[in-house]
Structures are given as C-alpha cells and as structure tokens.
GROMACS .gro file of N, CA and C in nm:
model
  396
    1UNK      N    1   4.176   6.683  -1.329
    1UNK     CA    2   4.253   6.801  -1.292
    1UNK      C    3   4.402   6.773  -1.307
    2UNK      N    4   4.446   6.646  -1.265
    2UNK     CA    5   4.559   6.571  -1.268
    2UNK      C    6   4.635   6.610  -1.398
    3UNK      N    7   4.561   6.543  -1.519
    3UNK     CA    8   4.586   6.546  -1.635
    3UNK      C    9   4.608   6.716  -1.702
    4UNK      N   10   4.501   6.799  -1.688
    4UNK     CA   11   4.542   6.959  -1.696
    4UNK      C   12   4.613   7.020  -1.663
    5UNK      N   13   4.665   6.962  -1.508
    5UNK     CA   14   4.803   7.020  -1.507
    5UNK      C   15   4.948   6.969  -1.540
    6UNK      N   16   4.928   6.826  -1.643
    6UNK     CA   17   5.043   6.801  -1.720
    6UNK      C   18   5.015   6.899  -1.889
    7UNK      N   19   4.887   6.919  -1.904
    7UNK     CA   20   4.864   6.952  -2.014
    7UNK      C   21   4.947   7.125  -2.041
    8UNK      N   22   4.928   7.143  -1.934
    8UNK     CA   23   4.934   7.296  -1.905
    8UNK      C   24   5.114   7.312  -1.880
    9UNK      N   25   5.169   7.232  -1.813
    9UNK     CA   26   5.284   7.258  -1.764
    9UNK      C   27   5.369   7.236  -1.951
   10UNK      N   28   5.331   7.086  -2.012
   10UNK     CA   29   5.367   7.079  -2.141
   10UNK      C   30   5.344   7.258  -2.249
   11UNK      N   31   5.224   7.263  -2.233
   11UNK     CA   32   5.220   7.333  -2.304
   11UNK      C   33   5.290   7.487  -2.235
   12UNK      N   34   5.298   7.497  -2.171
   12UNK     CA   35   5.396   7.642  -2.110
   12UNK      C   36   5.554   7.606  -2.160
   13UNK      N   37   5.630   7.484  -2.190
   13UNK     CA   38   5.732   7.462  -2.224
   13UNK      C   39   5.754   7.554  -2.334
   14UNK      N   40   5.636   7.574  -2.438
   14UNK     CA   41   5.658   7.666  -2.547
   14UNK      C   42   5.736   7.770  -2.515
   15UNK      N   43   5.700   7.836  -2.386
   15UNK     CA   44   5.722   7.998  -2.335
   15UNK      C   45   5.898   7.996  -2.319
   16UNK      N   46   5.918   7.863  -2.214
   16UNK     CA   47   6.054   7.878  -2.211
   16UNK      C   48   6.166   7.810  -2.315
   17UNK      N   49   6.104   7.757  -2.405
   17UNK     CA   50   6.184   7.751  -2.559
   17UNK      C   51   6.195   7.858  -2.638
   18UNK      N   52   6.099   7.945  -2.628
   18UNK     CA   53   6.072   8.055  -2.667
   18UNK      C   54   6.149   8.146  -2.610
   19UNK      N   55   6.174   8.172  -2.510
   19UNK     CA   56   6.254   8.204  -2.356
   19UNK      C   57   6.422   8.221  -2.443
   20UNK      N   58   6.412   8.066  -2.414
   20UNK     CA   59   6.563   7.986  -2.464
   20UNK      C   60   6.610   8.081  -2.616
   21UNK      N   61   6.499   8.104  -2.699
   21UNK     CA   62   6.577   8.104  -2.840
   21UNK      C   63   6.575   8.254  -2.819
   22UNK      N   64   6.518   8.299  -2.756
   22UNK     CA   65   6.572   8.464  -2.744
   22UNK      C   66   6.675   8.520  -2.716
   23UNK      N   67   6.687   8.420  -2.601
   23UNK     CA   68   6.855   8.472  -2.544
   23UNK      C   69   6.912   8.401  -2.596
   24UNK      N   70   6.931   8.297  -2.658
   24UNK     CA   71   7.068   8.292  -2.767
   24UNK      C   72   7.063   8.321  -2.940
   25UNK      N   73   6.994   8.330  -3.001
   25UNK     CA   74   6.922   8.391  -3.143
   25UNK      C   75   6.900   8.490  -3.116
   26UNK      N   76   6.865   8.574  -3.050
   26UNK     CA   77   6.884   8.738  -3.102
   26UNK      C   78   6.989   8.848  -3.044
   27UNK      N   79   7.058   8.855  -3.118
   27UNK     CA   80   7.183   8.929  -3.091
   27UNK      C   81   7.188   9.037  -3.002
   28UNK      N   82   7.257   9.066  -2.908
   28UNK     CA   83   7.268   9.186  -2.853
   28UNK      C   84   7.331   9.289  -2.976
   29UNK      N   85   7.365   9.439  -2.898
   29UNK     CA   86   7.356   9.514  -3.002
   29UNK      C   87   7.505   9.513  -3.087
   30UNK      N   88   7.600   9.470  -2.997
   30UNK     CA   89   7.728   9.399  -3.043
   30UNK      C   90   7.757   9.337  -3.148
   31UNK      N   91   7.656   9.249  -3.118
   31UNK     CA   92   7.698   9.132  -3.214
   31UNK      C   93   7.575   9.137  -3.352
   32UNK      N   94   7.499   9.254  -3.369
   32UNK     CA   95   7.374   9.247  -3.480
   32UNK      C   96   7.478   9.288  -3.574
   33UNK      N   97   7.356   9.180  -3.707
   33UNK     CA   98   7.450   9.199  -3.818
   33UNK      C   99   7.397   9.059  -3.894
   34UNK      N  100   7.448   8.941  -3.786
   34UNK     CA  101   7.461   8.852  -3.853
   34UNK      C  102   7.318   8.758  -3.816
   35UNK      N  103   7.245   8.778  -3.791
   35UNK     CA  104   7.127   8.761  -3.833
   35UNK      C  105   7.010   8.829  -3.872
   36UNK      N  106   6.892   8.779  -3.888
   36UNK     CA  107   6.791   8.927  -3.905
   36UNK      C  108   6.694   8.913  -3.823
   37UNK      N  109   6.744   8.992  -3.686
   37UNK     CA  110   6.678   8.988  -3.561
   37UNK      C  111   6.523   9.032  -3.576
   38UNK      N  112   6.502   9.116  -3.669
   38UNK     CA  113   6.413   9.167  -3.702
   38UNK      C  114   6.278   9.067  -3.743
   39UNK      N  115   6.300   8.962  -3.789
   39UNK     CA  116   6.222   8.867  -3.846
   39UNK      C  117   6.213   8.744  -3.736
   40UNK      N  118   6.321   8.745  -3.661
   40UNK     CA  119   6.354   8.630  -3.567
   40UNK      C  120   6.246   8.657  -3.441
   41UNK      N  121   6.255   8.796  -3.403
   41UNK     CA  122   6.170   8.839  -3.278
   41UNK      C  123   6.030   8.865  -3.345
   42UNK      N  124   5.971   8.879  -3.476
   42UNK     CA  125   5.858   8.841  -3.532
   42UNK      C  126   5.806   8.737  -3.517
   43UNK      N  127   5.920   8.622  -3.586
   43UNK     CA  128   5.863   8.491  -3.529
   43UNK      C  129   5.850   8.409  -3.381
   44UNK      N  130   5.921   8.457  -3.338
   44UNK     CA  131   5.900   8.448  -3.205
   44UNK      C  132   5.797   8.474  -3.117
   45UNK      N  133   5.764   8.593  -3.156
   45UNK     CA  134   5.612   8.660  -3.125
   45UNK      C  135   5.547   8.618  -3.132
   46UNK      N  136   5.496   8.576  -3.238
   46UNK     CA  137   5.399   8.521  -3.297
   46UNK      C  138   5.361   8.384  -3.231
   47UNK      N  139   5.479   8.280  -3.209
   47UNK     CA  140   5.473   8.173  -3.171
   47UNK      C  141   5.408   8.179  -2.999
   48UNK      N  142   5.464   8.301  -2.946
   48UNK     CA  143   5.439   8.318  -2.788
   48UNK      C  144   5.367   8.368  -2.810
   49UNK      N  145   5.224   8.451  -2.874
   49UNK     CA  146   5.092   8.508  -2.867
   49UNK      C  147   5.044   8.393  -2.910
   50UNK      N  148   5.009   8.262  -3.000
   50UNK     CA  149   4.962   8.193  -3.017
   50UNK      C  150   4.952   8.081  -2.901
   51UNK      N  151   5.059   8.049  -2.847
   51UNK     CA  152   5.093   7.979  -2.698
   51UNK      C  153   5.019   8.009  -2.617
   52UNK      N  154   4.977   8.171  -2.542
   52UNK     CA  155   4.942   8.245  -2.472
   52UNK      C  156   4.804   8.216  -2.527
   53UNK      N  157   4.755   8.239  -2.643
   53UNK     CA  158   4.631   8.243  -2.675
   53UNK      C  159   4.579   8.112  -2.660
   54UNK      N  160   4.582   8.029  -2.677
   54UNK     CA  161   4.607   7.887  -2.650
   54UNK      C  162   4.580   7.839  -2.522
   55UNK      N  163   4.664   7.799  -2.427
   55UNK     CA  164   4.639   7.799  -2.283
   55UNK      C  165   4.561   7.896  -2.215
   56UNK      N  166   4.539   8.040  -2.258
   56UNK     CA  167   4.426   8.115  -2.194
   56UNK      C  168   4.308   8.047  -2.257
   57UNK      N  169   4.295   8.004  -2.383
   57UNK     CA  170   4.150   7.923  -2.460
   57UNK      C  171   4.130   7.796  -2.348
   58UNK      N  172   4.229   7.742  -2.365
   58UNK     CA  173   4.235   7.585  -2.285
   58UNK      C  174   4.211   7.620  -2.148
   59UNK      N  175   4.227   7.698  -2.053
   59UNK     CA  176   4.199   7.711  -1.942
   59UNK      C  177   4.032   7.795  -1.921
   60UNK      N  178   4.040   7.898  -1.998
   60UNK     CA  179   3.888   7.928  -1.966
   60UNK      C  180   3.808   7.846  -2.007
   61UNK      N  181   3.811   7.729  -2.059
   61UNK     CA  182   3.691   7.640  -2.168
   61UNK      C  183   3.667   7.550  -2.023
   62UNK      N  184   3.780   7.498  -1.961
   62UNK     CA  185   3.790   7.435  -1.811
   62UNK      C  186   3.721   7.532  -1.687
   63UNK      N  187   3.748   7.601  -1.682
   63UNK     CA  188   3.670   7.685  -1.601
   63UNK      C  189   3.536   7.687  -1.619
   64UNK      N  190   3.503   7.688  -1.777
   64UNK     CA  191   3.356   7.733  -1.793
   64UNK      C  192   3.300   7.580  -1.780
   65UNK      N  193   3.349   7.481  -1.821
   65UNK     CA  194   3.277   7.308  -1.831
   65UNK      C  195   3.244   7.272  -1.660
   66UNK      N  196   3.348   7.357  -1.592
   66UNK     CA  197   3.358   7.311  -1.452
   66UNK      C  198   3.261   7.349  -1.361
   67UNK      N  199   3.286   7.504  -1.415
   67UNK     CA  200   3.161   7.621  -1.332
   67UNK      C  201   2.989   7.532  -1.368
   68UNK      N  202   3.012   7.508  -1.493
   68UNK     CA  203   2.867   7.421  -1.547
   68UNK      C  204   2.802   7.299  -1.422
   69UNK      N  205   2.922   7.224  -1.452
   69UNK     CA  206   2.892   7.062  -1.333
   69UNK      C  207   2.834   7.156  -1.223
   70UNK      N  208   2.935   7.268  -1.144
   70UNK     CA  209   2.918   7.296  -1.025
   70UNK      C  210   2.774   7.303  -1.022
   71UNK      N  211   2.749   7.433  -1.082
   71UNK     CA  212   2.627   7.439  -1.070
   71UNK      C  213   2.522   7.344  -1.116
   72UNK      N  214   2.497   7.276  -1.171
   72UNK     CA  215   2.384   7.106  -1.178
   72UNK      C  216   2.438   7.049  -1.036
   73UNK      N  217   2.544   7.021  -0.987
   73UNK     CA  218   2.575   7.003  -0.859
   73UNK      C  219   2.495   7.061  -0.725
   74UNK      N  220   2.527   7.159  -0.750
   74UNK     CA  221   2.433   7.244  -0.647
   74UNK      C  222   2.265   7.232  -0.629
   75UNK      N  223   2.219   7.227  -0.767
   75UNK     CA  224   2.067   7.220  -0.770
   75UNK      C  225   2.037   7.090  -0.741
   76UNK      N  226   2.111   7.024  -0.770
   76UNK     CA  227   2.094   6.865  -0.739
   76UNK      C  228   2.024   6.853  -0.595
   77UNK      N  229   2.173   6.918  -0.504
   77UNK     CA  230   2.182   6.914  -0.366
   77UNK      C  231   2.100   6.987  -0.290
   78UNK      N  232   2.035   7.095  -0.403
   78UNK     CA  233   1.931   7.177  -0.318
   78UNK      C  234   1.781   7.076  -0.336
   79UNK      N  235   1.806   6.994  -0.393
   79UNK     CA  236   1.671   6.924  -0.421
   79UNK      C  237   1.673   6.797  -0.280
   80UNK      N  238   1.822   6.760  -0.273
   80UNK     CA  239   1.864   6.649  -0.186
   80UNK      C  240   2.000   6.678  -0.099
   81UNK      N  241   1.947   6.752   0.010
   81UNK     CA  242   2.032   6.821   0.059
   81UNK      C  243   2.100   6.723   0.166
   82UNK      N  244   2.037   6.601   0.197
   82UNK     CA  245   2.106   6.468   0.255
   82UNK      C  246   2.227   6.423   0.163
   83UNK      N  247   2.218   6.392   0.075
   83UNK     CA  248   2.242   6.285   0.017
   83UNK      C  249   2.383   6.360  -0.022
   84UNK      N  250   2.522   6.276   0.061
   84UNK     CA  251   2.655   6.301   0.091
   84UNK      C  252   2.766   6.246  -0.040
   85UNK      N  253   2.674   6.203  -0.113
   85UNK     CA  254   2.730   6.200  -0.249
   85UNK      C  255   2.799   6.288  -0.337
   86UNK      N  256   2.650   6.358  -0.307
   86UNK     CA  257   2.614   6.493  -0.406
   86UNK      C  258   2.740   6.613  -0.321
   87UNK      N  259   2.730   6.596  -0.237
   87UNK     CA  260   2.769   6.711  -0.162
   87UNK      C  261   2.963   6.706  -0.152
   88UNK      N  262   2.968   6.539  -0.151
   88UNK     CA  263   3.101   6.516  -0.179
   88UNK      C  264   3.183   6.571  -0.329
   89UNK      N  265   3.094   6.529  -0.429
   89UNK     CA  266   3.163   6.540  -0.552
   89UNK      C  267   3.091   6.697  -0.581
   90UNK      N  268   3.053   6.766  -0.541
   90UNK     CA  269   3.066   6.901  -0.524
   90UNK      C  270   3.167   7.009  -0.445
   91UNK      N  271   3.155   6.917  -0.372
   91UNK     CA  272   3.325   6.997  -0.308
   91UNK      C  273   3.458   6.949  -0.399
   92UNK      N  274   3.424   6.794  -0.407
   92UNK     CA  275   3.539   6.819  -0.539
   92UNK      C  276   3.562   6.868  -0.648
   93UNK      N  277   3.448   6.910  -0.723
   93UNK     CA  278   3.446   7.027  -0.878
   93UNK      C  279   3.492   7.138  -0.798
   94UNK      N  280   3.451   7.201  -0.660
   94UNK     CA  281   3.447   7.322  -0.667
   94UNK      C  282   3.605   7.358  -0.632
   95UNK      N  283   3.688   7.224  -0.545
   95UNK     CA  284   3.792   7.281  -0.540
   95UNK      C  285   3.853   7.279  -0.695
   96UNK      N  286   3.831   7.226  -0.791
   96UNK     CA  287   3.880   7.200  -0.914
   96UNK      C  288   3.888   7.337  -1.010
   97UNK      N  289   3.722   7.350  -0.953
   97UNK     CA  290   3.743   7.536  -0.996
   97UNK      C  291   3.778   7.619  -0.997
   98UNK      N  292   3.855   7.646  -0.829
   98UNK     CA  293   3.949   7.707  -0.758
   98UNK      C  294   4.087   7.680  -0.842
   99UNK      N  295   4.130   7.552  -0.868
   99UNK     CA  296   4.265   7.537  -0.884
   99UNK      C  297   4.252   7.607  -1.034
  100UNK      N  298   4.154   7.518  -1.100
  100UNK     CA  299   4.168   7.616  -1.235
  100UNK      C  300   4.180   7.755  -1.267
  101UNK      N  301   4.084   7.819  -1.159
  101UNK     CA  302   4.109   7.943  -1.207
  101UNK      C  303   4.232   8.034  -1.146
  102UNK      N  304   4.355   7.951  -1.059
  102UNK     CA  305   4.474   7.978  -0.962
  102UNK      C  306   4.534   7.980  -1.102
  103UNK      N  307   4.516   7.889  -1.233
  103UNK     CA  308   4.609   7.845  -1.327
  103UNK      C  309   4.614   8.006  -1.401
  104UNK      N  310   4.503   8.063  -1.408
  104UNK     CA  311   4.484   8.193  -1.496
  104UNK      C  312   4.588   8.318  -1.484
  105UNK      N  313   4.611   8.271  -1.304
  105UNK     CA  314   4.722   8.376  -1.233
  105UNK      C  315   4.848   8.334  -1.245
  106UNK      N  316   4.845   8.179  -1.285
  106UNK     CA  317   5.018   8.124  -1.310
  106UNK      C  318   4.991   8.191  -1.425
  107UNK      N  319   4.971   8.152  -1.518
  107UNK     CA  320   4.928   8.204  -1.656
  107UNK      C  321   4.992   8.380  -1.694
  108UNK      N  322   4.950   8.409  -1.605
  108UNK     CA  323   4.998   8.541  -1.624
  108UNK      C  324   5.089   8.623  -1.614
  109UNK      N  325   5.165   8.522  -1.498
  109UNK     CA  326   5.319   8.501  -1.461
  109UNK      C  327   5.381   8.480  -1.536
  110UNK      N  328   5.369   8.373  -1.620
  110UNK     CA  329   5.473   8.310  -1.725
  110UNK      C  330   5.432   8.426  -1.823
  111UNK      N  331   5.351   8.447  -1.884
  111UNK     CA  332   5.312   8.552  -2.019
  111UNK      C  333   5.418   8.650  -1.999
  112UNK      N  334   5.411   8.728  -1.808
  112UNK     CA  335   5.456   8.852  -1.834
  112UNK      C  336   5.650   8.822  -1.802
  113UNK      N  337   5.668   8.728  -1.795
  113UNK     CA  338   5.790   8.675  -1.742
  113UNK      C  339   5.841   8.609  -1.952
  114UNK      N  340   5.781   8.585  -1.972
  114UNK     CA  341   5.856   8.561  -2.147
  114UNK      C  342   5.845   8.696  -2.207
  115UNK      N  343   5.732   8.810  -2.202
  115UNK     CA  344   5.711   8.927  -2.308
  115UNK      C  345   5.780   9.008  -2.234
  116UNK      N  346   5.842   8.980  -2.095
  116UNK     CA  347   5.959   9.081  -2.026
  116UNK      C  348   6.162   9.039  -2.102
  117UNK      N  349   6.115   8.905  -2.138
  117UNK     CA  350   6.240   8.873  -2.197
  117UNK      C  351   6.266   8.926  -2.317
  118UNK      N  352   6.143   8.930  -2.388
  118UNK     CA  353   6.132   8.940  -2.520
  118UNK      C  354   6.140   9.155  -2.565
  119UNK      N  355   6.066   9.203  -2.480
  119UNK     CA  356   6.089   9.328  -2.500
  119UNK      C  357   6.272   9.352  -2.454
  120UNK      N  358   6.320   9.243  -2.365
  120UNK     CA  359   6.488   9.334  -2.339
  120UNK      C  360   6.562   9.294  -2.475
  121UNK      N  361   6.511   9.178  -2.559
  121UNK     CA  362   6.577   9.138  -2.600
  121UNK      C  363   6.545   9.153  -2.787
  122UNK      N  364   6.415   9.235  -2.750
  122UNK     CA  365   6.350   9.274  -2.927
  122UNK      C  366   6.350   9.393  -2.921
  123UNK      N  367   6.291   9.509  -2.833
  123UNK     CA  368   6.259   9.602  -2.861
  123UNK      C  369   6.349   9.708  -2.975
  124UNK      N  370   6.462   9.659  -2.992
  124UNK     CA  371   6.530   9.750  -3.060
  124UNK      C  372   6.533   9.690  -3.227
  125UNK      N  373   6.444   9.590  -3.236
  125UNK     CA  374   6.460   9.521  -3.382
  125UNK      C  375   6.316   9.513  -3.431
  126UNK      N  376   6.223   9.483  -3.342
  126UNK     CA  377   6.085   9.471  -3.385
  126UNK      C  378   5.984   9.506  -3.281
  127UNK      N  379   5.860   9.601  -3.286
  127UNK     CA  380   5.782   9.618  -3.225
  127UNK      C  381   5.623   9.569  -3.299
  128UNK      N  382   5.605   9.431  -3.183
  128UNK     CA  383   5.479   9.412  -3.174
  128UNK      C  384   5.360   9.510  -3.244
  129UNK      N  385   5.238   9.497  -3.311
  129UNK     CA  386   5.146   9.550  -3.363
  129UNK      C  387   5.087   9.562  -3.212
  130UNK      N  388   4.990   9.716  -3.160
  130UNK     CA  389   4.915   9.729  -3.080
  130UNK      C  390   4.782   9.619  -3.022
  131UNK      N  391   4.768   9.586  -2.958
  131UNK     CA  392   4.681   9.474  -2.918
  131UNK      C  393   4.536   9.555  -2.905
  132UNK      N  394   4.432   9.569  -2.949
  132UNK     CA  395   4.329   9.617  -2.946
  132UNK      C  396   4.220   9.542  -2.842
   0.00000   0.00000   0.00000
C-alpha cells in the first residue's frame, strides 16, 4: 500500500506540471498572439486525459486484485474461523481496500482541480471533444 501511494502521488505530479504549464504557456487574452494557444491547450489535454486515464486504470486494477485476496480471505476464515492469522491479514487487505478506494475520491479532486484550471485558462482557444 506503502509503495501505491508513492506511485500515485508521482504519478499525479503530471496534473500539477500540467497545472504549471497552463498558467504560464497559455496566454491570457492580452497577451495571445504569440503563441498558438490553440494547439498548446490540445496538448495539454491530451497529456491530462491520458494521466487521469492512467491512475483511474492503476487504481481500479488495485481495488479489484485487493477486493479478490479479501474475499479468498474471508472463505478461508469461514472455513477456520479460529485461526487469528487469517483474520489478522484480513483486516489488513480490508483496510487496504478502504484506503484504495479513499484514493478514487483524491483522484477526483485533483482531475476536477487541473480541468478547472484548464477550462479558465483554454476555453477561449480550444474545446475538448465531448466525452461519450
């Protein structure tokens, strides 16, 4: 779990580089002209839907490997409902499960906290394709 949440915190760095090059690479309306904001907040996009797509992949694949143990965990314990082993390293997946799936709601924070930067700071040069 340790390790996922360096994996996760690394990989969210994308959002606020992404963050970073918005507010200084794309021009307010002042200063357009001298780049082509238009292509800049494309690529940008692109880079932060792939990010996003990414860590939502990487986190539900954890959720689902985890939810798995739990449950072989459980049947285990329903077979050997003594045995404080079983019952130990079941409370530890399950809080693991918990934290993982807490990550889905950070997750969603950061998404709507970069595509809130990105609409003040694109909407007037490039609009996103509809998400189906």
């Amino acid at each position: 779990m340790h390790d996922t949440k360096e994996v996760l915190k690394s990989m969210r760095t994308i959002d606020d580089r992404i963050v970073h090059a918005l507010n200084t690479t794309v021009p307010t309306i002042s200063f357009s002209g001298k780049v082509d904001a238009t292509q800049t907040c494309k690529q940008l996009y692109e880079s932060m839907m792939e990010a996003h797509l990414s860590r939502d992949q990487a986190i539900k694949s954890c959720i689902a490997q985890t939810s798995e143990v739990v449950g072989k965990l459980r049947e285990e314990r329903a077979k050997d409902s003594d045995n404080l082993a079983i019952s130990k390293q079941l409370r530890k997946e399950q809080t693991k499960l918990k934290l993982m799936q807490s990550e889905l709601n950070v997750e969603e924070v950061v998404n709507d906290r970069s595509l809130k930067v990105f609409n003040e700071r694109c909407r007037i040069h490039y609009t996103p394709p509809k998400v189906k």
